[in-house]
Short mmCIF file of C-alpha atoms in Angstrom, two decimals:
data_model
loop_
_atom_site.label_atom_id
_atom_site.label_comp_id
_atom_site.label_asym_id
_atom_site.label_seq_id
_atom_site.Cartn_x
_atom_site.Cartn_y
_atom_site.Cartn_z
CA MET A 1 -230.12 -132.79 114.67
CA ASN A 2 -229.40 -132.33 118.36
CA GLY A 3 -232.11 -132.54 121.02
CA LYS A 4 -235.87 -132.80 120.73
CA LEU A 5 -238.44 -130.06 120.20
CA PHE A 6 -240.01 -130.26 123.65
CA ASP A 7 -236.59 -130.04 125.27
CA PHE A 8 -236.71 -126.37 124.20
CA VAL A 9 -240.40 -125.40 124.12
CA ASN A 10 -243.19 -125.71 126.66
CA ALA A 11 -245.02 -129.08 126.64
CA ASP A 12 -248.34 -127.20 126.24
CA PHE A 13 -247.01 -124.94 123.49
CA PHE A 14 -249.52 -126.10 120.86
CA LYS A 15 -252.46 -126.24 123.27
CA PRO A 16 -253.91 -122.81 122.28
CA LEU A 17 -253.91 -123.81 118.60
CA THR A 18 -255.75 -127.08 119.25
CA SER A 19 -258.44 -125.76 121.59
CA MET A 20 -262.00 -124.81 120.63
CA TYR A 21 -260.85 -121.16 120.49
CA LYS A 22 -257.90 -121.86 118.15
CA ASP A 23 -258.90 -119.19 115.60
CA ARG A 24 -259.19 -116.50 118.30
CA PHE A 25 -255.89 -117.54 119.87
CA LEU A 26 -254.14 -117.33 116.50
CA ASP A 27 -255.59 -113.87 115.85
CA CYS A 28 -254.43 -112.71 119.28
CA ILE A 29 -250.92 -114.13 118.74
CA LEU A 30 -250.64 -112.28 115.42
CA HIS A 31 -251.92 -109.08 117.06
CA ILE A 32 -249.23 -109.35 119.76
CA TYR A 33 -246.56 -110.01 117.13
CA GLU A 34 -247.57 -106.93 115.09
CA ILE A 35 -247.27 -104.77 118.21
CA CYS A 36 -243.93 -106.22 119.35
CA LYS A 37 -242.08 -106.79 116.07
CA ASN A 38 -240.78 -103.21 115.74
CA GLU A 39 -239.41 -103.09 119.29
CA PHE A 40 -235.82 -103.92 120.21
CA SER A 41 -236.66 -107.09 122.17
CA TYR A 42 -240.04 -108.15 120.74
CA SER A 43 -241.80 -106.68 123.78
CA ALA A 44 -244.46 -104.08 124.53
CA PRO A 45 -246.26 -102.71 127.61
CA ARG A 46 -248.91 -105.10 128.90
CA ASN A 47 -251.56 -102.36 129.05
CA GLU A 48 -251.04 -101.54 125.37
CA ILE A 49 -251.47 -105.19 124.37
CA VAL A 50 -254.55 -105.62 126.58
CA ASP A 51 -256.14 -102.53 124.98
CA ASP A 52 -255.48 -103.91 121.48
CA LEU A 53 -256.89 -107.35 122.28
CA SER A 54 -259.89 -105.75 123.98
CA SER A 55 -260.69 -103.93 120.74
CA TYR A 56 -260.46 -107.29 118.96
CA PHE A 57 -262.99 -108.88 121.36
CA ASP A 58 -265.36 -105.87 121.41
CA PRO A 59 -267.83 -107.09 118.73
CA ASP A 60 -267.94 -110.55 120.34
CA GLU A 61 -270.55 -110.78 123.11
CA SER A 62 -270.28 -114.56 123.69
CA GLU A 63 -268.82 -115.96 126.89
CA PHE A 64 -265.20 -117.09 126.94
CA VAL A 65 -264.24 -120.12 129.07
CA LEU A 66 -260.64 -121.37 128.97
CA ASP A 67 -259.21 -124.54 130.45
CA GLY A 68 -257.90 -123.92 133.96
CA GLU A 69 -259.85 -120.67 134.34
CA ARG A 70 -262.25 -120.66 137.29
CA GLU A 71 -264.25 -117.62 136.17
CA ILE A 72 -266.09 -117.01 132.89
CA ALA A 73 -264.68 -114.06 130.91
CA LYS A 74 -267.63 -111.96 129.76
CA ASN A 75 -266.38 -108.52 128.74
CA SER A 76 -263.61 -107.83 126.23
CA ARG A 77 -260.95 -106.83 128.79
CA GLU A 78 -261.47 -110.00 130.80
CA LYS A 79 -261.14 -112.07 127.61
CA ALA A 80 -257.91 -110.28 126.67
CA SER A 81 -256.41 -110.93 130.13
CA ALA A 82 -257.51 -114.58 130.03
CA VAL A 83 -255.80 -115.05 126.65
CA LEU A 84 -252.55 -113.53 127.94
CA ARG A 85 -252.59 -115.81 131.00
CA GLN A 86 -253.13 -118.86 128.78
CA LEU A 87 -250.37 -117.86 126.35
CA LYS A 88 -247.97 -117.27 129.25
CA SER A 89 -248.69 -120.66 130.82
CA CYS A 90 -248.12 -122.37 127.44
CA GLY A 91 -244.79 -120.63 126.80
CA TRP A 92 -245.77 -118.22 124.01
CA ILE A 93 -245.07 -115.05 126.00
CA ASP A 94 -243.30 -114.01 129.15
CA GLU A 95 -243.70 -111.04 131.48
CA GLU A 96 -241.01 -108.81 132.94
CA ILE A 97 -241.11 -105.77 135.19
CA ARG A 98 -238.98 -102.85 134.02
CA SER A 99 -237.27 -100.20 136.18
CA ASN A 100 -240.35 -97.98 136.20
CA HIS A 101 -242.41 -100.91 137.60
CA GLU A 102 -244.26 -101.21 134.31
CA ILE A 103 -245.12 -104.77 133.16
CA PHE A 104 -243.99 -105.70 129.64
CA ILE A 105 -245.13 -108.64 127.53
CA GLN A 106 -242.26 -110.29 125.64
CA LEU A 107 -242.43 -113.02 122.98
CA THR A 108 -240.25 -116.03 123.85
CA GLU A 109 -237.26 -116.71 121.60
CA TYR A 110 -238.66 -119.89 120.02
CA THR A 111 -242.08 -118.28 119.40
CA ILE A 112 -240.82 -115.70 116.91
CA PRO A 113 -239.71 -118.03 114.04
CA PHE A 114 -242.88 -120.08 114.53
CA ILE A 115 -245.11 -117.01 114.13
CA GLU A 116 -243.14 -115.85 111.07
CA SER A 117 -243.67 -119.27 109.49
CA ILE A 118 -247.41 -119.03 110.14
CA ILE A 119 -247.50 -115.59 108.48
CA GLY A 120 -245.63 -116.99 105.48
CA ILE A 121 -248.21 -119.78 105.10
CA ILE A 122 -251.21 -117.46 105.48
CA GLN A 123 -249.89 -114.83 103.08
CA LYS A 124 -248.63 -117.46 100.58
CA GLU A 125 -245.29 -115.70 100.32
CA GLU A 126 -243.28 -116.67 97.26
CA LEU A 127 -239.52 -116.63 97.03
CA GLU A 128 -237.98 -114.44 94.34
CA TYR A 129 -235.87 -117.22 92.77
CA GLN A 130 -234.01 -114.80 90.55
CA GLY A 131 -232.87 -112.81 93.60
CA VAL A 132 -231.42 -115.92 95.26
CA ILE A 133 -229.46 -116.93 92.15
CA SER A 134 -228.17 -113.38 91.67
CA ARG A 135 -227.06 -113.32 95.30
CA ILE A 136 -225.17 -116.61 94.82
CA VAL A 137 -223.41 -115.19 91.75
CA MET A 138 -222.44 -112.00 93.61
CA ILE A 139 -221.05 -114.05 96.53
CA LEU A 140 -218.91 -116.15 94.16
CA LYS A 141 -217.53 -113.03 92.46
CA ASN A 142 -215.83 -112.08 95.75
CA LEU A 143 -213.58 -115.16 95.75
CA ASP A 144 -210.37 -113.23 95.08
CA HIS A 145 -211.09 -110.54 97.68
CA SER A 146 -212.36 -112.75 100.52
CA SER A 147 -209.98 -113.52 103.37
CA LYS A 148 -212.29 -116.31 104.57
CA PRO A 149 -213.62 -118.01 101.42
CA TYR A 150 -215.14 -120.95 103.29
CA GLU A 151 -217.15 -118.95 105.83
CA GLU A 152 -218.08 -116.10 103.48
CA ILE A 153 -218.35 -117.89 100.11
CA VAL A 154 -218.94 -121.64 100.45
CA MET A 155 -221.28 -121.45 103.43
CA GLY A 156 -223.18 -118.52 101.86
CA VAL A 157 -223.65 -120.40 98.58
CA GLN A 158 -224.75 -123.52 100.48
CA GLU A 159 -227.41 -121.54 102.30
CA GLY A 160 -228.67 -119.92 99.09
CA MET A 161 -228.80 -123.22 97.17
CA SER A 162 -230.60 -124.95 100.03
CA GLN A 163 -233.21 -122.17 100.11
CA LEU A 164 -233.66 -122.21 96.32
CA VAL A 165 -234.07 -126.01 96.10
CA SER A 166 -236.46 -126.02 99.05
CA GLU A 167 -238.69 -123.29 97.56
CA LEU A 168 -238.81 -124.97 94.13
CA LYS A 169 -239.80 -128.24 95.80
CA ARG A 170 -242.53 -126.41 97.67
CA LEU A 171 -243.78 -124.95 94.40
CA ASN A 172 -243.69 -128.44 92.88
CA SER A 173 -245.81 -129.85 95.70
CA SER A 174 -248.36 -127.02 95.43
CA ILE A 175 -249.22 -127.96 91.84
CA LYS A 176 -250.74 -131.23 93.08
CA ARG A 177 -253.03 -129.24 95.38
CA ARG A 178 -254.10 -127.09 92.43
CA ILE A 179 -254.91 -130.22 90.39
CA ASN A 180 -256.99 -131.63 93.25
CA GLU A 181 -258.92 -128.36 93.51
CA LEU A 182 -259.52 -128.42 89.77
CA THR A 183 -261.02 -131.94 89.70
CA SER A 184 -263.65 -130.94 92.26
CA LYS A 185 -265.14 -128.33 89.87
CA ILE A 186 -267.88 -129.18 87.40
CA LYS A 187 -268.77 -126.04 85.49
CA PRO A 188 -266.83 -125.37 82.27
CA GLU A 189 -266.71 -121.63 82.95
CA ASP A 190 -265.13 -122.39 86.33
CA ILE A 191 -262.42 -124.32 84.55
CA LEU A 192 -261.64 -121.33 82.35
CA ASP A 193 -261.47 -119.21 85.51
CA SER A 194 -259.13 -121.75 87.10
CA PHE A 195 -256.69 -121.29 84.23
CA GLU A 196 -256.55 -117.59 85.00
CA SER A 197 -255.99 -118.07 88.76
CA TYR A 198 -253.49 -120.87 88.12
CA ASN A 199 -251.42 -118.67 85.83
CA ALA A 200 -251.46 -115.92 88.48
CA GLN A 201 -250.42 -118.25 91.33
CA ILE A 202 -248.03 -120.72 89.69
CA ILE A 203 -246.95 -119.93 86.13
CA SER A 204 -246.59 -116.17 86.51
CA LYS A 205 -244.49 -114.14 88.90
CA SER A 206 -240.96 -115.24 89.79
CA TYR A 207 -241.16 -118.77 88.38
CA TYR A 208 -242.21 -117.40 85.00
CA ARG A 209 -239.20 -115.09 85.03
CA LEU A 210 -236.97 -117.99 86.08
CA LYS A 211 -238.10 -119.82 82.95
CA THR A 212 -237.94 -116.94 80.47
CA SER A 213 -236.16 -113.60 80.73
CA ASP A 214 -234.13 -114.55 83.84
CA ASN A 215 -233.45 -118.15 82.85
CA ILE A 216 -231.19 -120.04 85.22
CA SER A 217 -228.88 -121.01 82.33
CA ARG A 218 -227.64 -117.42 82.13
CA PHE A 219 -225.66 -117.91 85.35
CA ARG A 220 -224.73 -121.58 85.07
CA GLN A 221 -221.29 -121.14 83.51
CA ASP A 222 -220.24 -118.36 85.90
CA ILE A 223 -221.24 -120.47 88.91
CA TYR A 224 -219.44 -123.57 87.64
CA GLU A 225 -216.24 -121.65 86.93
CA ALA A 226 -216.24 -120.06 90.39
CA LEU A 227 -216.85 -123.41 92.13
CA ASP A 228 -214.02 -125.03 90.16
CA ARG A 229 -211.67 -122.23 91.23
CA ILE A 230 -212.25 -123.02 94.92
CA ASN A 231 -210.63 -126.44 94.39
CA SER A 232 -208.11 -125.51 91.67
CA ASP A 233 -206.72 -122.12 92.79
CA PRO A 234 -203.98 -122.80 95.42
CA ASN A 235 -204.39 -119.47 97.26
CA ILE A 236 -208.19 -119.70 97.52
CA ARG A 237 -208.04 -123.38 98.44
CA LYS A 238 -205.48 -122.75 101.20
CA ARG A 239 -207.62 -120.01 102.78
CA ALA A 240 -210.76 -122.14 102.43
CA ILE A 241 -209.15 -125.16 104.16
CA ALA A 242 -207.97 -122.96 107.03
CA GLY A 243 -211.49 -121.55 107.37
CA TYR A 244 -212.99 -125.04 107.30
CA ILE A 245 -210.70 -126.21 110.12
CA GLU A 246 -211.56 -123.08 112.15
CA VAL A 247 -215.31 -123.61 111.75
CA LYS A 248 -215.01 -127.25 112.83
CA SER A 249 -212.83 -126.36 115.80
CA LYS A 250 -215.52 -124.00 117.06
CA ALA A 251 -217.88 -126.99 117.01
CA ASP A 252 -215.28 -129.00 119.04
CA GLU A 253 -214.32 -131.11 116.02
CA LYS A 254 -210.61 -131.61 115.41
CA ILE A 255 -209.61 -132.55 111.84
CA SER A 256 -206.37 -132.55 109.88
CA ALA A 257 -205.61 -130.40 106.86
CA ILE A 258 -205.89 -133.46 104.58
CA GLU A 259 -209.32 -134.33 105.96
CA ALA A 260 -210.40 -130.70 105.66
CA SER A 261 -209.23 -130.64 102.03
CA GLU A 262 -211.27 -133.75 101.19
CA MET A 263 -214.38 -132.51 103.00
CA LEU A 264 -214.13 -129.09 101.33
CA ALA A 265 -213.91 -130.68 97.87
CA SER A 266 -216.91 -132.86 98.73
CA GLU A 267 -219.02 -129.87 99.82
CA VAL A 268 -218.15 -127.88 96.68
CA GLN A 269 -219.08 -130.88 94.53
CA GLU A 270 -222.38 -131.21 96.42
CA ILE A 271 -223.19 -127.56 95.65
CA ARG A 272 -222.63 -128.25 91.96
CA ARG A 273 -224.85 -131.35 92.08
CA ASN A 274 -227.61 -129.35 93.76
CA PHE A 275 -227.39 -126.77 91.00
CA ASP A 276 -227.73 -129.55 88.40
CA ARG A 277 -230.78 -130.85 90.27
CA LEU A 278 -232.58 -127.57 89.63
CA ASP A 279 -233.11 -128.62 86.01
CA ASP A 280 -234.79 -131.86 87.13
CA ILE A 281 -237.09 -130.00 89.53
CA VAL A 282 -238.02 -127.41 86.89
CA HIS A 283 -238.70 -130.22 84.39
CA GLU A 284 -241.02 -131.95 86.88
CA ILE A 285 -242.85 -128.67 87.55
CA ASP A 286 -243.39 -128.22 83.81
CA GLU A 287 -244.60 -131.82 83.49
CA LYS A 288 -247.11 -131.38 86.31
CA ASN A 289 -248.29 -128.15 84.70
CA ARG A 290 -248.87 -130.06 81.45
CA ILE A 291 -250.91 -132.66 83.36
CA TYR A 292 -252.91 -129.84 84.97
CA MET A 293 -253.81 -128.35 81.60
CA ARG A 294 -254.79 -131.75 80.16
CA THR A 295 -256.92 -132.55 83.23
CA ALA A 296 -258.66 -129.18 82.95
CA LEU A 297 -259.55 -129.76 79.32
CA ASN A 298 -260.82 -133.27 80.02
CA ARG A 299 -262.93 -131.91 82.86
CA ALA A 300 -264.41 -129.23 80.60
CA ARG A 301 -265.19 -131.69 77.84
CA PHE A 302 -266.77 -134.16 80.26
CA SER A 303 -268.87 -131.48 81.95
CA LEU A 304 -270.13 -130.11 78.66
CA SER A 305 -270.90 -133.52 77.16
CA ALA A 306 -272.56 -134.98 80.28
CA GLY A 307 -274.48 -131.89 81.34
CA ASN A 308 -277.31 -132.14 78.81
CA ASN A 309 -278.37 -135.78 79.23
CA VAL A 310 -281.22 -136.90 81.49
CA GLU A 311 -278.94 -138.00 84.34
CA GLY A 312 -277.07 -134.69 84.23
CA LYS A 313 -280.29 -132.70 84.35
CA ILE A 314 -281.59 -134.72 87.32
CA ASN A 315 -278.30 -134.19 89.17
CA LEU A 316 -278.57 -130.45 88.50
CA ILE A 317 -282.16 -130.36 89.82
CA LEU A 318 -281.19 -132.28 92.96
CA ARG A 319 -278.24 -129.98 93.63
CA GLU A 320 -280.46 -126.90 93.30
CA LEU A 321 -283.11 -128.42 95.59
CA ALA A 322 -280.47 -129.41 98.16
CA ALA A 323 -279.32 -125.79 98.32
CA VAL A 324 -282.78 -124.61 99.45
CA ASP A 325 -283.06 -124.31 103.24
CA GLU A 326 -286.87 -124.32 103.51
CA PHE A 327 -289.60 -125.29 101.02
CA ASP A 328 -292.86 -123.41 100.72
CA PHE A 329 -296.08 -125.11 99.62
CA ASP A 330 -295.66 -124.19 95.95
CA SER A 331 -292.13 -125.62 95.91
CA ILE A 332 -293.38 -128.90 97.39
CA LEU A 333 -296.02 -129.17 94.65
CA LEU A 334 -293.35 -128.45 92.05
CA VAL A 335 -291.16 -131.27 93.39
CA ASN A 336 -294.12 -133.66 93.31
CA ASP A 337 -294.72 -132.78 89.66
CA ILE A 338 -291.07 -133.46 88.77
CA PHE A 339 -290.72 -136.90 90.36
CA ALA A 340 -293.17 -139.79 90.26
CA ALA A 341 -293.02 -143.51 91.10
CA PHE A 342 -293.92 -146.07 88.44
CA PRO A 343 -293.63 -149.88 88.21
CA GLN A 344 -290.56 -151.46 86.60
CA GLN A 345 -290.69 -154.44 84.27
CA PHE A 346 -287.00 -155.28 84.75
CA ILE A 347 -284.62 -155.75 87.68
CA SER A 348 -282.32 -152.81 88.31
CA ASP A 349 -278.56 -153.32 88.71
CA GLU A 350 -278.92 -151.87 92.22
CA SER A 351 -281.76 -154.23 93.23
CA LEU A 352 -281.18 -156.65 96.12
CA ARG A 353 -283.09 -159.40 94.33
CA THR A 354 -280.90 -162.09 92.81
CA VAL A 355 -281.30 -162.50 89.08
CA ALA A 356 -282.08 -166.08 88.07
CA GLN A 357 -279.36 -167.72 86.00
CA TYR A 358 -280.34 -170.41 83.48
CA LYS A 359 -277.87 -172.93 82.13
CA LYS A 360 -278.22 -173.93 78.53
CA THR A 361 -276.10 -176.49 76.78
CA GLY A 362 -275.54 -175.83 73.12
CA ASN A 363 -273.77 -177.54 70.28
CA ILE A 364 -270.03 -176.98 70.12
CA ALA A 365 -269.17 -175.26 66.88
CA THR A 366 -266.19 -176.37 64.86
CA ILE A 367 -263.25 -174.02 64.45
CA GLN A 368 -263.31 -172.36 61.07
CA ASN A 369 -260.28 -171.22 59.18
CA VAL A 370 -259.64 -167.55 59.84
CA LYS A 371 -259.97 -165.51 56.70
CA SER A 372 -257.40 -162.82 55.98
CA ILE A 373 -258.47 -159.19 56.07
CA SER A 374 -259.22 -157.82 52.63
CA ASP A 375 -257.40 -154.83 51.17
CA GLU A 376 -260.63 -152.82 51.16
CA ILE A 377 -261.04 -153.24 54.92
CA LYS A 378 -257.39 -152.34 55.49
CA GLN A 379 -257.67 -149.20 53.39
CA ALA A 380 -260.89 -148.20 55.17
CA ARG A 381 -259.19 -148.64 58.54
CA ILE A 382 -256.17 -146.59 57.44
CA ALA A 383 -258.48 -143.86 56.13
CA SER A 384 -260.32 -143.87 59.48
CA ILE A 385 -257.04 -143.45 61.39
CA LYS A 386 -255.94 -140.61 59.10
CA GLN A 387 -259.29 -138.90 59.59
CA LYS A 388 -258.86 -139.08 63.39
CA GLN A 389 -255.39 -137.57 63.07
CA GLN A 390 -256.78 -134.75 60.95
CA ASN A 391 -259.50 -134.07 63.53
CA GLN A 392 -256.99 -134.03 66.39
CA ILE A 393 -256.52 -130.56 67.87
CA THR A 394 -252.89 -129.42 68.21
CA PRO A 395 -251.23 -126.09 69.12
CA LYS A 396 -250.24 -125.68 65.48
CA LYS A 397 -253.83 -126.09 64.23
CA ILE A 398 -255.21 -123.74 66.88
CA ASN A 399 -252.51 -121.18 65.99
CA GLN A 400 -253.48 -121.38 62.30
CA TYR A 401 -257.17 -121.09 63.22
CA VAL A 402 -256.48 -117.92 65.24
CA LEU A 403 -254.41 -116.41 62.43
CA GLU A 404 -257.31 -117.01 60.06
CA LEU A 405 -259.65 -115.29 62.52
CA LEU A 406 -257.29 -112.33 62.89
CA GLY A 407 -256.58 -111.93 59.19
CA GLU A 408 -255.19 -108.41 58.75
CA LYS A 409 -256.44 -107.30 62.18
CA GLU A 410 -254.11 -106.83 65.14
CA ARG A 411 -256.77 -107.63 67.74
CA ILE A 412 -260.16 -109.32 67.94
CA SER A 413 -262.55 -110.03 70.81
CA VAL A 414 -263.84 -113.46 71.83
CA LYS A 415 -267.23 -112.09 70.76
CA ASP A 416 -265.96 -112.11 67.16
CA ILE A 417 -265.35 -115.87 67.17
CA PRO A 418 -268.22 -117.75 65.50
CA VAL A 419 -269.82 -120.30 67.86
CA THR A 420 -272.44 -122.58 66.37
CA ASP A 421 -271.91 -125.84 68.28
CA ILE A 422 -269.96 -127.45 71.10
CA LYS A 423 -266.88 -127.98 68.90
CA ASP A 424 -266.56 -124.23 68.36
CA PHE A 425 -266.69 -123.69 72.13
CA PHE A 426 -263.95 -126.32 72.60
CA LYS A 427 -261.81 -124.28 70.20
CA ILE A 428 -262.21 -121.23 72.47
CA ILE A 429 -260.94 -123.29 75.41
CA TYR A 430 -257.95 -124.44 73.36
CA ILE A 431 -257.25 -120.86 72.26
CA VAL A 432 -256.96 -119.83 75.93
CA VAL A 433 -254.83 -122.89 76.79
CA TYR A 434 -252.38 -122.59 73.90
CA GLY A 435 -252.12 -118.81 74.17
CA CYS A 436 -249.09 -119.27 76.47
CA HIS A 437 -247.42 -121.77 74.11
CA TYR A 438 -243.94 -120.67 73.07
CA GLN A 439 -244.82 -121.02 69.35
CA ALA A 440 -248.14 -119.18 69.58
CA SER A 441 -248.48 -116.22 67.20
CA TYR A 442 -250.97 -114.55 69.50
CA LYS A 443 -251.51 -113.72 73.16
CA ILE A 444 -254.57 -113.42 75.41
CA GLU A 445 -255.65 -110.24 77.20
CA ARG A 446 -258.31 -111.07 79.80
CA HIS A 447 -261.13 -108.84 81.08
CA ASN A 448 -263.33 -109.15 84.15
CA GLU A 449 -266.56 -108.90 82.14
CA ARG A 450 -268.57 -112.10 81.65
CA ILE A 451 -270.28 -112.69 78.30
CA VAL A 452 -272.60 -115.34 76.88
CA LEU A 453 -271.75 -116.88 73.50
CA ALA A 454 -274.47 -118.30 71.27
CA ASN A 455 -276.98 -117.75 74.11
CA ARG A 456 -275.49 -120.81 75.78
CA TYR A 457 -271.86 -120.62 76.89
CA CYS A 458 -270.81 -118.21 79.64
CA VAL A 459 -267.12 -117.18 79.68
CA LYS A 460 -264.95 -114.33 80.84
CA SER A 461 -264.33 -111.86 78.06
CA PHE A 462 -260.86 -111.68 76.51
CA ASP A 463 -259.12 -110.24 73.46
CA ILE A 464 -256.81 -112.09 71.08
CA ILE A 465 -253.80 -109.94 70.13
CA LYS A 466 -251.45 -110.75 67.28
CA ARG A 467 -247.82 -111.01 68.32
CA GLY A 468 -244.92 -109.60 66.37
CA LYS A 469 -242.73 -111.71 64.12
CA HIS A 470 -240.10 -112.01 66.85
CA HIS A 471 -241.44 -113.17 70.15
CA VAL A 472 -240.29 -115.48 72.95
#
């Protein structure tokens, strides 16, 4: 990497985004970008931009004081002009006077990719992985017809592979954020909702297609064969080496044909290794997804089991009281009735008082011969282990349970599932979780309606639909 960032951008470039008005500055920057992006040179008349920013500031009646500004901007037009002056001084925009003496605002060249990156983060844009792989395959199919296989084929495939690996890594890192968000929730119904949003944001869309109908393995052999031809086909290899030398010469690097041949082979091999790495990344994404599902179930079970004890009820009361801004007289009396002080006859674990320790010397017992475990105890232990295995919930057991519920029906509602205790509610959670399992004989169709089961458990309504005999 040549040079440093602030050799190219203004030293105060990030100042607007770190000031007390950072949110307003960002909104104004995005407004300017939307106006300028369709023009030939990312520019627009200054008056047009001022009018747009003035409309943005219209509802805001607060004063606007920027660093370096001597006067306080009070009305919307003054605020818009102050923002433009600040953005110009920090290197975000520039001004130029055209032939008709009209002033134009123009985004600087290094500002544009930065703004586009911000938009990508805000909008949570997701790469269409399948499109990248298809583009790589189409590029490699032009090997025989390309006069410059290195510039047009190898470099194009390198760019596509780099983009694909980078986006999959970004997806991999986002799963950790989803897990962290999950562990902060406490309500079981929220956990069921999180499954739905998680499937929409991570498992569905392009990654789901990459794993199923548009699996990456469909193109693996074609890509490998094309990459091997670059090194094995004499005509393609000769043109590729010449292109490699030409590209390096433009960068003022002089290399021989032998060196170019070795470097070309190394780059082609690196592309193949990167393609092999995709399987490892996809495997890690699947593993993190498995951890997410297990964590969600543990959170649901913990919340449901701990929510009905005395400590859980007190925590719930305190949370509800903490959410109240002001107490009236009746509420204060209610709080007094709930809590009362009473004397303790024992020292709490949290007490600052030191507990007295008494030493007592006793008789040392002789070591007795250890008796062997009887067959009855062994058999009882084995029976206990088998019973635990039988009680363990697995995708296969849940699938059989759902098939028994469906019977001859093609579809049933969650309302039709009998719920008499907490174990039955756990089964509903497992039905939702294992509905996306590849061996499941059913699928889940969710609705926005919320229902209450057994006058106790609140969940989003869904239907269970029987799948055909042949499903993926």
